[in-house]
Amino acid sequence: MQKRIILFIGMIINFIVFAQVPEGMWRSSVIIPTEISQKFGFTEAQLKADTEPEFNGGIHTLRRRIAETIDLGNVKSSKDRLQSIIYFVIESDGKISDVTSVGDHDDFNREGERVIRSIKNIWTPAKLNGDPVRFIYSLPLTMAFE
């Protein structure tokens, strides 16, 4: 329980202050690394949207769902803090696909991916010119050890 609370606090901090990210293609206020956009088959033009996707219930509901679902029992580290960015595609029908992560700890990365894949809620998709479009969503996760 204590690890979940610490993770939740770390997630909130990450959402507020997003650290530097590698070079790539800009999308809104986030840079999507070129390797991620290419892996998902996106061109620079496809990274544009008038409105970003929304999780039904809002971002706070998503954060709570992640904190409730994540299992950190197998995540062991000598570091005080672990970080991962989970990238996934929200399809034009609102379903999640193509989940991958970038971070400094493989077990933490895999657990973040597992949690995102387990979320079956349908998102309100991103829109461009009023039409639903695919969208790469980036979700930073942080876990601090005491």
Short mmCIF file of C-alpha atoms in Angstrom, two decimals:
data_model
loop_
_atom_site.label_atom_id
_atom_site.label_comp_id
_atom_site.label_asym_id
_atom_site.label_seq_id
_atom_site.Cartn_x
_atom_site.Cartn_y
_atom_site.Cartn_z
CA MET A 1 0.00 0.00 0.00
CA GLN A 2 2.80 2.38 0.88
CA LYS A 3 4.49 1.74 -2.48
CA ARG A 4 1.21 2.54 -4.27
CA ILE A 5 0.87 5.83 -2.41
CA ILE A 6 4.45 6.76 -3.24
CA LEU A 7 3.87 5.78 -6.89
CA PHE A 8 0.69 7.85 -7.00
CA ILE A 9 2.49 10.91 -5.61
CA GLY A 10 5.31 10.39 -8.11
CA MET A 11 2.79 10.18 -10.95
CA ILE A 12 1.19 13.45 -9.90
CA ILE A 13 4.58 15.16 -9.79
CA ASN A 14 5.46 13.76 -13.21
CA PHE A 15 2.21 15.00 -14.69
CA ILE A 16 2.90 18.49 -13.33
CA VAL A 17 6.60 18.73 -14.14
CA PHE A 18 7.58 16.62 -17.13
CA ALA A 19 11.31 16.01 -17.40
CA GLN A 20 13.35 16.39 -20.56
CA VAL A 21 12.61 13.92 -23.29
CA PRO A 22 14.74 12.87 -26.25
CA GLU A 23 14.58 14.58 -29.62
CA GLY A 24 11.61 13.66 -31.73
CA MET A 25 8.38 15.06 -33.10
CA TRP A 26 6.40 17.65 -31.18
CA ARG A 27 2.83 16.92 -30.30
CA SER A 28 1.12 19.50 -28.13
CA SER A 29 3.41 20.06 -25.16
CA VAL A 30 5.16 16.68 -25.39
CA ILE A 31 7.90 15.47 -27.70
CA ILE A 32 7.30 11.98 -29.03
CA PRO A 33 10.72 10.39 -29.69
CA THR A 34 11.25 9.59 -33.36
CA GLU A 35 11.92 5.93 -32.55
CA ILE A 36 8.50 5.65 -30.87
CA SER A 37 6.56 7.39 -33.64
CA GLN A 38 8.32 5.21 -36.24
CA LYS A 39 7.70 2.05 -34.21
CA PHE A 40 3.98 2.89 -34.15
CA GLY A 41 3.97 3.83 -37.85
CA PHE A 42 3.21 7.53 -37.42
CA THR A 43 4.42 10.34 -39.66
CA GLU A 44 4.95 13.85 -38.34
CA ALA A 45 1.64 14.94 -39.89
CA GLN A 46 -0.19 12.15 -38.04
CA LEU A 47 0.99 13.47 -34.67
CA LYS A 48 -1.24 16.51 -34.95
CA ALA A 49 -4.66 16.74 -33.32
CA ASP A 50 -7.01 19.57 -32.48
CA THR A 51 -8.09 17.83 -29.29
CA GLU A 52 -6.22 15.18 -27.34
CA PRO A 53 -7.91 11.97 -26.25
CA GLU A 54 -9.60 11.85 -22.87
CA PHE A 55 -9.89 8.95 -20.47
CA ASN A 56 -13.52 8.46 -19.47
CA GLY A 57 -13.71 9.90 -15.98
CA GLY A 58 -10.71 12.15 -16.54
CA ILE A 59 -6.99 12.00 -15.83
CA HIS A 60 -7.53 11.66 -12.07
CA THR A 61 -9.58 8.51 -12.66
CA LEU A 62 -6.79 7.14 -14.85
CA ARG A 63 -4.18 7.89 -12.18
CA ARG A 64 -6.31 6.21 -9.52
CA ARG A 65 -6.86 3.15 -11.76
CA ILE A 66 -3.11 2.81 -12.31
CA ALA A 67 -2.34 3.16 -8.60
CA GLU A 68 -4.95 0.50 -7.76
CA THR A 69 -3.81 -1.93 -10.47
CA ILE A 70 -0.04 -1.71 -10.34
CA ASP A 71 1.78 -4.57 -8.60
CA LEU A 72 5.25 -3.54 -7.50
CA GLY A 73 6.04 -6.77 -5.63
CA ASN A 74 8.52 -7.92 -8.27
CA VAL A 75 10.14 -4.53 -8.76
CA LYS A 76 13.37 -4.42 -6.80
CA SER A 77 16.01 -1.77 -7.23
CA SER A 78 19.03 -0.32 -5.52
CA LYS A 79 18.04 3.12 -6.85
CA ASP A 80 15.98 5.55 -4.77
CA ARG A 81 13.73 6.38 -7.71
CA LEU A 82 12.60 4.64 -10.90
CA GLN A 83 11.15 6.39 -13.92
CA SER A 84 9.45 5.12 -17.02
CA ILE A 85 7.46 6.68 -19.82
CA ILE A 86 4.72 4.46 -21.17
CA TYR A 87 3.78 5.21 -24.79
CA PHE A 88 0.61 3.81 -26.28
CA VAL A 89 -1.70 4.46 -29.18
CA ILE A 90 -5.29 5.45 -28.64
CA GLU A 91 -7.02 4.35 -31.81
CA SER A 92 -9.74 6.37 -33.55
CA ASP A 93 -12.32 4.05 -31.94
CA GLY A 94 -10.94 4.85 -28.44
CA LYS A 95 -9.22 1.52 -27.80
CA ILE A 96 -5.62 1.21 -26.59
CA SER A 97 -3.02 -0.51 -28.79
CA ASP A 98 0.75 -0.66 -29.29
CA VAL A 99 2.01 -0.25 -25.72
CA THR A 100 5.74 0.23 -25.11
CA SER A 101 7.89 1.87 -22.47
CA VAL A 102 11.20 3.65 -22.07
CA GLY A 103 12.87 3.71 -18.68
CA ASP A 104 15.79 2.67 -16.55
CA HIS A 105 14.34 -0.52 -15.03
CA ASP A 106 12.98 -3.42 -17.12
CA ASP A 107 10.66 -4.84 -14.43
CA PHE A 108 9.14 -1.41 -13.76
CA ASN A 109 8.73 -0.81 -17.50
CA ARG A 110 7.00 -4.18 -18.00
CA GLU A 111 4.66 -3.56 -15.07
CA GLY A 112 3.71 -0.15 -16.46
CA GLU A 113 2.95 -1.74 -19.83
CA ARG A 114 0.90 -4.50 -18.17
CA VAL A 115 -1.18 -1.97 -16.27
CA ILE A 116 -1.95 0.08 -19.39
CA ARG A 117 -2.90 -3.07 -21.34
CA SER A 118 -5.24 -4.09 -18.52
CA ILE A 119 -7.30 -0.90 -18.85
CA LYS A 120 -10.25 -1.81 -21.00
CA ASN A 121 -12.09 1.52 -20.78
CA ILE A 122 -12.77 3.18 -24.09
CA TRP A 123 -11.18 6.62 -24.42
CA THR A 124 -12.72 9.57 -26.17
CA PRO A 125 -10.37 9.66 -29.18
CA ALA A 126 -8.30 12.61 -30.33
CA LYS A 127 -9.84 14.68 -33.09
CA LEU A 128 -8.47 16.52 -36.09
CA ASN A 129 -10.88 18.70 -38.06
CA GLY A 130 -13.73 17.07 -36.13
CA ASP A 131 -12.77 13.51 -37.13
CA PRO A 132 -11.40 10.91 -34.68
CA VAL A 133 -7.72 10.12 -35.26
CA ARG A 134 -5.05 7.78 -33.84
CA PHE A 135 -2.92 9.39 -31.16
CA ILE A 136 0.30 8.50 -29.33
CA TYR A 137 -0.22 9.09 -25.63
CA SER A 138 2.73 9.37 -23.26
CA LEU A 139 2.33 8.61 -19.59
CA PRO A 140 5.27 9.21 -17.23
CA LEU A 141 5.48 6.93 -14.18
CA THR A 142 7.77 7.38 -11.20
CA MET A 143 8.32 5.20 -8.16
CA ALA A 144 10.28 6.37 -5.15
CA PHE A 145 11.68 3.89 -2.60
CA GLU A 146 11.95 4.70 1.08
#
